[in-house]
mmCIF file of C-alpha atoms and ligand atoms in Angstrom:
data_model
loop_
_atom_site.group_PDB
_atom_site.id
_atom_site.type_symbol
_atom_site.label_atom_id
_atom_site.label_comp_id
_atom_site.label_asym_id
_atom_site.label_seq_id
_atom_site.Cartn_x
_atom_site.Cartn_y
_atom_site.Cartn_z
ATOM 1 C CA MET A 193 88.385 -3.474 23.818
ATOM 2 C CA LYS A 194 89.792 0.172 23.593
ATOM 3 C CA LEU A 195 93.584 0.444 23.867
ATOM 4 C CA ASP A 196 94.796 3.271 26.327
ATOM 5 C CA ARG A 197 97.918 4.107 24.264
ATOM 6 C CA ARG A 198 99.420 6.384 26.934
ATOM 7 C CA ASP A 199 99.190 3.629 29.748
ATOM 8 C CA PHE A 200 100.522 0.875 27.140
ATOM 9 C CA PHE A 201 103.542 3.162 26.421
ATOM 10 C CA ALA A 202 104.264 4.079 30.006
ATOM 11 C CA LYS A 203 104.031 0.390 31.067
ATOM 12 C CA LEU A 204 106.815 -0.455 28.355
ATOM 13 C CA GLY A 205 109.045 2.342 29.454
ATOM 14 C CA GLY A 206 107.964 5.306 27.222
ATOM 15 C CA ALA A 207 107.670 5.979 23.621
ATOM 16 C CA ALA A 208 111.524 5.824 22.956
ATOM 17 C CA ALA A 209 111.545 2.225 24.362
ATOM 18 C CA VAL A 210 108.744 1.217 22.332
ATOM 19 C CA ALA A 211 110.211 2.604 19.122
ATOM 20 C CA ALA A 212 113.291 0.606 19.929
ATOM 21 C CA MET A 213 111.298 -2.677 19.961
ATOM 22 C CA THR A 214 110.903 -4.729 16.911
ATOM 23 C CA HIS A 215 107.474 -4.988 15.344
ATOM 24 C CA GLU A 216 107.039 -8.504 16.829
ATOM 25 C CA ALA A 217 107.969 -7.570 20.341
ATOM 26 C CA ARG A 218 105.553 -4.589 20.148
ATOM 27 C CA ALA A 219 102.929 -7.128 18.990
ATOM 28 C CA ASP A 220 103.720 -9.516 21.824
ATOM 29 C CA ALA A 221 103.646 -6.623 24.251
ATOM 30 C CA LEU A 222 100.285 -5.391 23.039
ATOM 31 C CA GLU A 223 98.811 -8.942 23.321
ATOM 32 C CA HIS A 224 100.008 -9.346 26.854
ATOM 33 C CA TYR A 225 98.710 -5.784 27.634
ATOM 34 C CA MET A 226 95.396 -6.544 26.290
ATOM 35 C CA MET A 227 95.211 -9.834 27.864
ATOM 36 C CA ALA A 228 95.906 -8.158 31.325
ATOM 37 C CA ALA A 229 93.368 -5.485 30.598
ATOM 38 C CA ALA A 230 90.827 -8.008 29.723
ATOM 39 C CA ALA A 231 91.258 -9.756 33.082
ATOM 40 C CA GLY A 232 90.102 -6.677 34.719
ATOM 41 C CA PRO A 233 91.355 -3.200 35.733
ATOM 42 C CA ALA A 234 93.377 -4.274 38.847
ATOM 43 C CA ALA A 235 94.924 -7.147 37.052
ATOM 44 C CA ALA A 236 96.194 -4.879 34.362
ATOM 45 C CA GLY A 237 98.406 -3.029 36.714
ATOM 46 C CA ALA A 238 101.727 -4.888 36.615
ATOM 47 C CA GLY A 239 102.856 -3.337 40.029
ATOM 48 C CA SER A 240 99.866 -4.925 41.915
ATOM 49 C CA ALA A 241 100.412 -8.274 40.111
ATOM 50 C CA ALA A 242 104.066 -8.204 40.800
ATOM 51 C CA ALA A 243 103.307 -7.661 44.620
ATOM 52 C CA GLY A 244 101.258 -10.859 44.381
ATOM 53 C CA ASP A 245 98.189 -9.303 45.747
ATOM 54 C CA ALA A 246 95.742 -12.134 45.258
ATOM 55 C CA LYS A 247 92.786 -9.698 45.374
ATOM 56 C CA SER A 248 94.049 -8.112 42.078
ATOM 57 C CA PHE A 249 93.415 -11.383 40.006
ATOM 58 C CA PRO A 250 90.370 -12.394 38.468
ATOM 59 C CA THR A 251 88.566 -15.668 39.502
ATOM 60 C CA ALA A 252 88.284 -18.650 37.203
ATOM 61 C CA ALA A 253 84.517 -17.944 37.017
ATOM 62 C CA GLN A 254 85.210 -14.213 35.900
ATOM 63 C CA ILE A 255 87.432 -15.697 33.154
ATOM 64 C CA ASP A 256 84.795 -18.021 32.044
ATOM 65 C CA ALA A 257 82.280 -15.329 31.968
ATOM 66 C CA GLN A 258 84.409 -13.569 29.399
ATOM 67 C CA ILE A 259 83.906 -16.340 26.715
ATOM 68 C CA GLU A 260 80.681 -14.862 25.194
ATOM 69 C CA THR A 261 82.328 -11.369 25.032
ATOM 70 C CA ARG A 262 84.694 -12.123 22.279
ATOM 71 C CA PRO A 263 84.299 -12.936 18.578
ATOM 72 C CA THR A 264 87.130 -15.583 18.619
ATOM 73 C CA ARG A 265 87.902 -18.232 21.157
ATOM 74 C CA LYS A 266 91.063 -18.117 23.321
ATOM 75 C CA GLY A 267 92.366 -21.587 22.177
ATOM 76 C CA GLY A 268 92.801 -20.322 18.458
ATOM 77 C CA GLY A 269 96.166 -19.758 16.999
ATOM 78 C CA ASN A 270 97.837 -16.324 16.519
ATOM 79 C CA LEU A 271 97.917 -16.476 12.688
ATOM 80 C CA PHE A 272 93.951 -16.648 12.571
ATOM 81 C CA SER A 273 93.326 -13.334 14.232
ATOM 82 C CA ALA A 274 95.037 -9.873 14.465
ATOM 83 C CA SER A 275 96.126 -8.459 17.833
ATOM 84 C CA GLU A 276 94.845 -5.075 16.526
ATOM 85 C CA GLY A 277 92.849 -4.157 13.345
ATOM 86 C CA ASN A 278 92.942 -6.559 10.495
ATOM 87 C CA VAL A 279 95.214 -9.489 9.787
ATOM 88 C CA LYS A 280 98.033 -8.672 7.189
ATOM 89 C CA ARG A 281 98.951 -10.422 4.002
ATOM 90 C CA LEU A 282 101.814 -12.950 4.660
ATOM 91 C CA PRO A 283 104.743 -13.291 2.350
ATOM 92 C CA PRO A 284 104.808 -16.590 0.600
ATOM 93 C CA LEU A 285 107.404 -19.144 1.884
ATOM 94 C CA PRO A 286 110.000 -20.632 -0.319
ATOM 95 C CA ALA A 287 109.163 -23.928 -2.039
ATOM 96 C CA LYS A 288 111.071 -25.901 0.400
ATOM 97 C CA PRO A 289 110.751 -23.975 3.716
ATOM 98 C CA THR A 290 113.100 -24.577 6.610
ATOM 99 C CA LEU A 291 112.533 -24.154 10.081
ATOM 100 C CA ALA A 292 114.262 -20.712 9.870
ATOM 101 C CA ASP A 293 111.801 -19.591 7.132
ATOM 102 C CA TYR A 294 109.021 -20.455 9.416
ATOM 103 C CA PHE A 295 110.565 -18.553 12.372
ATOM 104 C CA ASN A 296 111.184 -15.432 10.409
ATOM 105 C CA GLN A 297 107.999 -15.505 8.276
ATOM 106 C CA ARG A 298 105.399 -17.131 10.346
ATOM 107 C CA PHE A 299 106.347 -17.389 14.116
ATOM 108 C CA THR A 300 106.301 -13.673 14.346
ATOM 109 C CA ARG A 301 104.184 -13.532 17.649
ATOM 110 C CA THR A 302 106.037 -16.308 19.453
ATOM 111 C CA SER A 303 109.496 -15.952 18.194
ATOM 112 C CA ASN A 304 110.851 -13.246 20.584
ATOM 113 C CA HIS A 305 109.444 -15.032 23.553
ATOM 114 C CA CYS A 306 110.791 -18.434 22.450
ATOM 115 C CA LEU A 307 114.254 -16.958 21.469
ATOM 116 C CA GLN A 308 114.303 -15.285 24.897
ATOM 117 C CA SER A 309 113.730 -18.635 26.594
ATOM 118 C CA ALA A 310 116.354 -20.406 24.527
ATOM 119 C CA ASN A 311 118.747 -17.519 25.234
ATOM 120 C CA ARG A 312 118.200 -17.831 28.973
ATOM 121 C CA ALA A 313 118.647 -21.771 28.791
ATOM 122 C CA MET A 314 122.035 -21.022 26.858
ATOM 123 C CA LYS A 315 123.253 -18.628 29.393
ATOM 124 C CA ASN A 316 122.298 -21.143 32.212
ATOM 125 C CA GLY A 317 124.537 -23.840 30.539
ATOM 126 C CA MET A 318 121.651 -26.029 29.571
ATOM 127 C CA SER A 319 122.077 -29.035 27.100
ATOM 128 C CA GLU A 320 121.547 -28.553 23.423
ATOM 129 C CA GLU A 321 118.365 -30.577 23.720
ATOM 130 C CA ILE A 322 116.996 -28.360 26.343
ATOM 131 C CA ILE A 323 117.862 -25.004 24.632
ATOM 132 C CA LEU A 324 116.331 -26.591 21.478
ATOM 133 C CA ALA A 325 113.077 -27.454 23.366
ATOM 134 C CA CYS A 326 112.975 -23.827 24.809
ATOM 135 C CA LEU A 327 113.357 -22.405 21.332
ATOM 136 C CA LEU A 328 110.467 -24.486 19.925
ATOM 137 C CA HIS A 329 108.030 -24.776 22.962
ATOM 138 C CA ASP A 330 105.495 -22.223 22.225
ATOM 139 C CA THR A 331 105.945 -21.870 18.319
ATOM 140 C CA VAL A 332 102.836 -24.071 17.598
ATOM 141 C CA GLN A 333 100.691 -21.281 19.195
ATOM 142 C CA GLU A 334 100.739 -19.650 15.914
ATOM 143 C CA LEU A 335 98.506 -22.606 14.625
ATOM 144 C CA ILE A 336 96.675 -23.319 17.931
ATOM 145 C CA LYS A 337 96.938 -22.399 21.648
ATOM 146 C CA VAL A 338 94.772 -24.883 23.376
ATOM 147 C CA ASP A 339 96.809 -27.954 24.509
ATOM 148 C CA HIS A 340 99.898 -26.361 22.966
ATOM 149 C CA GLY A 341 102.323 -28.734 24.644
ATOM 150 C CA TRP A 342 100.688 -31.729 23.064
ATOM 151 C CA TRP A 343 100.242 -30.160 19.502
ATOM 152 C CA GLY A 344 103.776 -28.778 19.754
ATOM 153 C CA ALA A 345 105.378 -31.920 20.431
ATOM 154 C CA GLN A 346 103.506 -33.677 17.942
ATOM 155 C CA MET A 347 104.487 -31.205 15.301
ATOM 156 C CA TYR A 348 108.120 -31.564 16.001
ATOM 157 C CA GLU A 349 108.042 -35.328 16.457
ATOM 158 C CA PRO A 350 109.563 -36.238 12.923
ATOM 159 C CA TYR A 351 112.343 -33.837 13.297
ATOM 160 C CA VAL A 352 113.725 -33.849 16.734
ATOM 161 C CA SER A 353 114.756 -36.377 19.513
ATOM 162 C CA PRO A 354 111.903 -37.899 21.716
ATOM 163 C CA LYS A 355 113.621 -36.072 24.587
ATOM 164 C CA VAL A 356 113.128 -32.716 23.046
ATOM 165 C CA THR A 357 109.368 -33.588 22.303
ATOM 166 C CA PHE A 358 108.930 -34.982 25.820
ATOM 167 C CA ALA A 359 110.182 -31.489 27.179
ATOM 168 C CA ILE A 360 107.870 -29.627 24.877
ATOM 169 C CA ARG A 361 104.763 -31.942 25.534
ATOM 170 C CA TYR A 362 105.060 -31.861 29.342
ATOM 171 C CA HIS A 363 106.077 -28.116 29.963
ATOM 172 C CA GLN A 364 102.305 -27.359 29.411
ATOM 173 C CA ALA A 365 101.264 -29.434 32.505
ATOM 174 C CA LEU A 366 104.499 -28.563 34.503
ATOM 175 C CA ARG A 367 104.103 -24.921 34.447
ATOM 176 C CA PHE A 368 100.901 -25.153 36.736
ATOM 177 C CA TYR A 369 103.141 -26.991 39.596
ATOM 178 C CA GLU A 370 105.811 -25.310 41.641
ATOM 179 C CA ASP A 371 109.087 -26.974 41.829
ATOM 180 C CA LYS A 372 111.284 -24.688 44.118
ATOM 181 C CA GLU A 373 113.991 -27.070 44.207
ATOM 182 C CA HIS A 374 114.484 -26.495 40.513
ATOM 183 C CA GLY A 375 113.720 -22.758 40.704
ATOM 184 C CA TYR A 376 110.110 -22.749 39.346
ATOM 185 C CA GLU A 377 107.501 -20.676 40.965
ATOM 186 C CA TYR A 378 103.836 -20.471 39.804
ATOM 187 C CA PRO A 379 103.763 -17.504 37.687
ATOM 188 C CA ASP A 380 101.289 -14.600 38.262
ATOM 189 C CA LEU A 381 100.582 -14.590 34.484
ATOM 190 C CA TYR A 382 98.537 -17.760 35.216
ATOM 191 C CA ARG A 383 96.563 -16.173 38.067
ATOM 192 C CA ARG A 384 95.671 -13.504 35.449
ATOM 193 C CA MET A 385 94.955 -15.951 32.590
ATOM 194 C CA PHE A 386 93.218 -18.746 34.377
ATOM 195 C CA GLY A 387 91.890 -17.059 37.435
ATOM 196 C CA VAL A 388 93.381 -17.139 40.892
ATOM 197 C CA ASP A 389 91.443 -20.200 42.038
ATOM 198 C CA TYR A 390 92.057 -22.252 38.749
ATOM 199 C CA LYS A 391 92.576 -25.861 39.359
ATOM 200 C CA PRO A 392 94.017 -27.829 36.371
ATOM 201 C CA GLU A 393 91.930 -30.383 34.840
ATOM 202 C CA PRO A 394 92.586 -34.217 35.917
ATOM 203 C CA TYR A 395 94.407 -34.795 32.631
ATOM 204 C CA ILE A 396 96.835 -32.098 33.275
ATOM 205 C CA GLU A 397 97.425 -33.383 36.822
ATOM 206 C CA GLN A 398 97.908 -36.860 35.514
ATOM 207 C CA ALA A 399 100.560 -35.449 32.993
ATOM 208 C CA TRP A 400 102.311 -33.742 35.784
ATOM 209 C CA LYS A 401 102.398 -36.920 37.908
ATOM 210 C CA THR A 402 103.757 -38.845 34.866
ATOM 211 C CA ALA A 403 106.394 -36.355 34.018
ATOM 212 C CA THR A 404 107.636 -36.209 37.632
ATOM 213 C CA LYS A 405 108.432 -39.925 37.713
ATOM 214 C CA HIS A 406 110.078 -39.821 34.246
ATOM 215 C CA LYS A 407 113.856 -39.814 33.505
ATOM 216 C CA TRP A 408 113.343 -36.749 31.247
ATOM 217 C CA TYR A 409 111.521 -34.698 34.044
ATOM 218 C CA PHE A 410 114.371 -32.427 34.373
ATOM 219 C CA GLU A 411 114.477 -31.529 30.555
ATOM 220 C CA SER A 412 110.749 -30.689 30.757
ATOM 221 C CA ARG A 413 111.127 -28.797 34.006
ATOM 222 C CA MET A 414 113.949 -26.738 32.585
ATOM 223 C CA VAL A 415 111.505 -25.527 29.680
ATOM 224 C CA THR A 416 109.346 -24.017 32.412
ATOM 225 C CA VAL A 417 112.295 -22.587 34.490
ATOM 226 C CA ASN A 418 113.722 -20.934 31.350
ATOM 227 C CA ASP A 419 110.262 -19.795 30.136
ATOM 228 C CA LEU A 420 109.921 -16.077 30.284
ATOM 229 C CA TYR A 421 106.587 -14.535 31.342
ATOM 230 C CA ALA A 422 107.511 -10.910 31.322
ATOM 231 C CA PHE A 423 108.529 -8.649 28.534
ATOM 232 C CA GLU A 424 112.247 -7.672 28.150
ATOM 233 C CA PRO A 425 111.905 -4.924 25.674
ATOM 234 C CA ASN A 426 115.800 -4.651 25.148
ATOM 235 C CA VAL A 427 116.494 -8.180 24.844
ATOM 236 C CA ASN A 428 116.162 -9.343 21.405
ATOM 237 C CA PRO A 429 118.213 -12.698 20.718
ATOM 238 C CA THR A 430 118.465 -13.777 17.158
ATOM 239 C CA LEU A 431 117.957 -17.131 15.531
ATOM 240 C CA GLU A 432 121.473 -17.176 14.311
ATOM 241 C CA GLN A 433 122.734 -17.661 17.903
ATOM 242 C CA PHE A 434 121.148 -21.176 17.741
ATOM 243 C CA THR A 435 122.171 -22.141 14.119
ATOM 244 C CA ASP A 436 124.622 -24.805 15.301
ATOM 245 C CA ILE A 437 122.062 -26.294 17.858
ATOM 246 C CA ILE A 438 119.476 -26.588 15.079
ATOM 247 C CA GLY A 439 122.087 -28.050 12.887
ATOM 248 C CA HIS A 440 122.942 -30.708 15.325
ATOM 249 C CA ASN A 441 119.526 -31.573 16.589
ATOM 250 C CA PHE A 442 116.828 -30.738 13.867
ATOM 251 C CA LYS A 443 116.365 -33.057 10.851
ATOM 252 C CA GLN A 444 115.335 -30.582 8.214
ATOM 253 C CA PRO A 445 113.543 -32.545 5.451
ATOM 254 C CA LYS A 446 114.952 -32.040 2.086
ATOM 255 C CA GLU A 447 111.431 -31.480 0.577
ATOM 256 C CA GLY A 448 110.797 -28.620 3.025
ATOM 257 C CA LEU A 449 108.566 -28.514 6.199
ATOM 258 C CA GLY A 450 104.996 -29.378 4.938
ATOM 259 C CA TYR A 451 106.102 -31.223 1.780
ATOM 260 C CA ASP A 452 107.741 -34.209 3.256
ATOM 261 C CA ASN A 453 104.626 -36.453 3.582
ATOM 262 C CA THR A 454 105.020 -36.905 7.433
ATOM 263 C CA PRO A 455 101.913 -37.360 9.493
ATOM 264 C CA VAL A 456 102.324 -33.730 10.576
ATOM 265 C CA ALA A 457 103.026 -31.955 7.228
ATOM 266 C CA HIS A 458 99.490 -30.652 6.984
ATOM 267 C CA MET A 459 100.246 -28.813 10.218
ATOM 268 C CA TRP A 460 103.150 -26.960 8.746
ATOM 269 C CA ARG A 461 101.115 -26.336 5.665
ATOM 270 C CA SER A 462 98.324 -24.784 7.665
ATOM 271 C CA ILE A 463 100.881 -22.280 9.167
ATOM 272 C CA SER A 464 102.325 -21.699 5.763
ATOM 273 C CA MET A 465 99.063 -20.886 4.113
ATOM 274 C CA PRO A 466 96.424 -19.962 6.929
ATOM 275 C CA ASP A 467 94.376 -17.903 4.299
ATOM 276 C CA HIS A 468 93.204 -20.921 2.501
ATOM 277 C CA PRO A 469 89.545 -21.109 3.117
ATOM 278 C CA LEU A 470 89.443 -24.811 3.278
HETATM 279 FE FE1 FE2 B 702 103.908 -22.814 26.822
HETATM 280 FE FE1 FE2 B 703 106.477 -20.087 27.019
#
């Protein structure tokens, strides 16, 4: 797909605003722009989408029809394809990589979104576990996007509390169901991504029902409430804001993430070395 540079810059607030963005924020913005453009010319207009005009969103059948127009599948992880041009060489991680190393060197396309979500949760006075769940909630999308709630929860299971993994696992299902009492409305982004008439599969509906009856429903719901679907170009929280929360709630393995022989170590290694052909 061809990028309309002028339109892209205009939507982000002009060339100066784009220049002030970090490389990662720009890559994220580009990805969302291309996603909206792929969904159709009407859907690409942020104004019409914000107005909630159902006619401007694609249908689930239209989304489905796009599958054979791409060289890669939408469920693949960010690290395995470039948002524009070719993929870049990745800097090697230290021998005993920490969560911060992964955040800084590998989670480049999800980190700003996750930091913004955690920042919002912090401002809203959420618990440390909710803030941590927000910080981690989409990072596994660097490895794989499809069913990212389940993949993400699994990848973090050895290192955080069950409450945090519950919140990460179920945010994927809860985001499809409104909960106005807790301040969650169905986002227009999903009307664009999944189609205006998309109905979640039975396993998603089942997960939502399970979560609503669970003692940790609130924690998972708060991940969706503090999730951010829009770009805020001038908001760039840093990982340092969350150093204490990570220290209290994340068990960093002394061997390094990927080398601690847990059942998920290979997931971390795959993020560390995605260029290995086998
Ligand atoms: Fe998510
Ligand atoms: Fe998210």
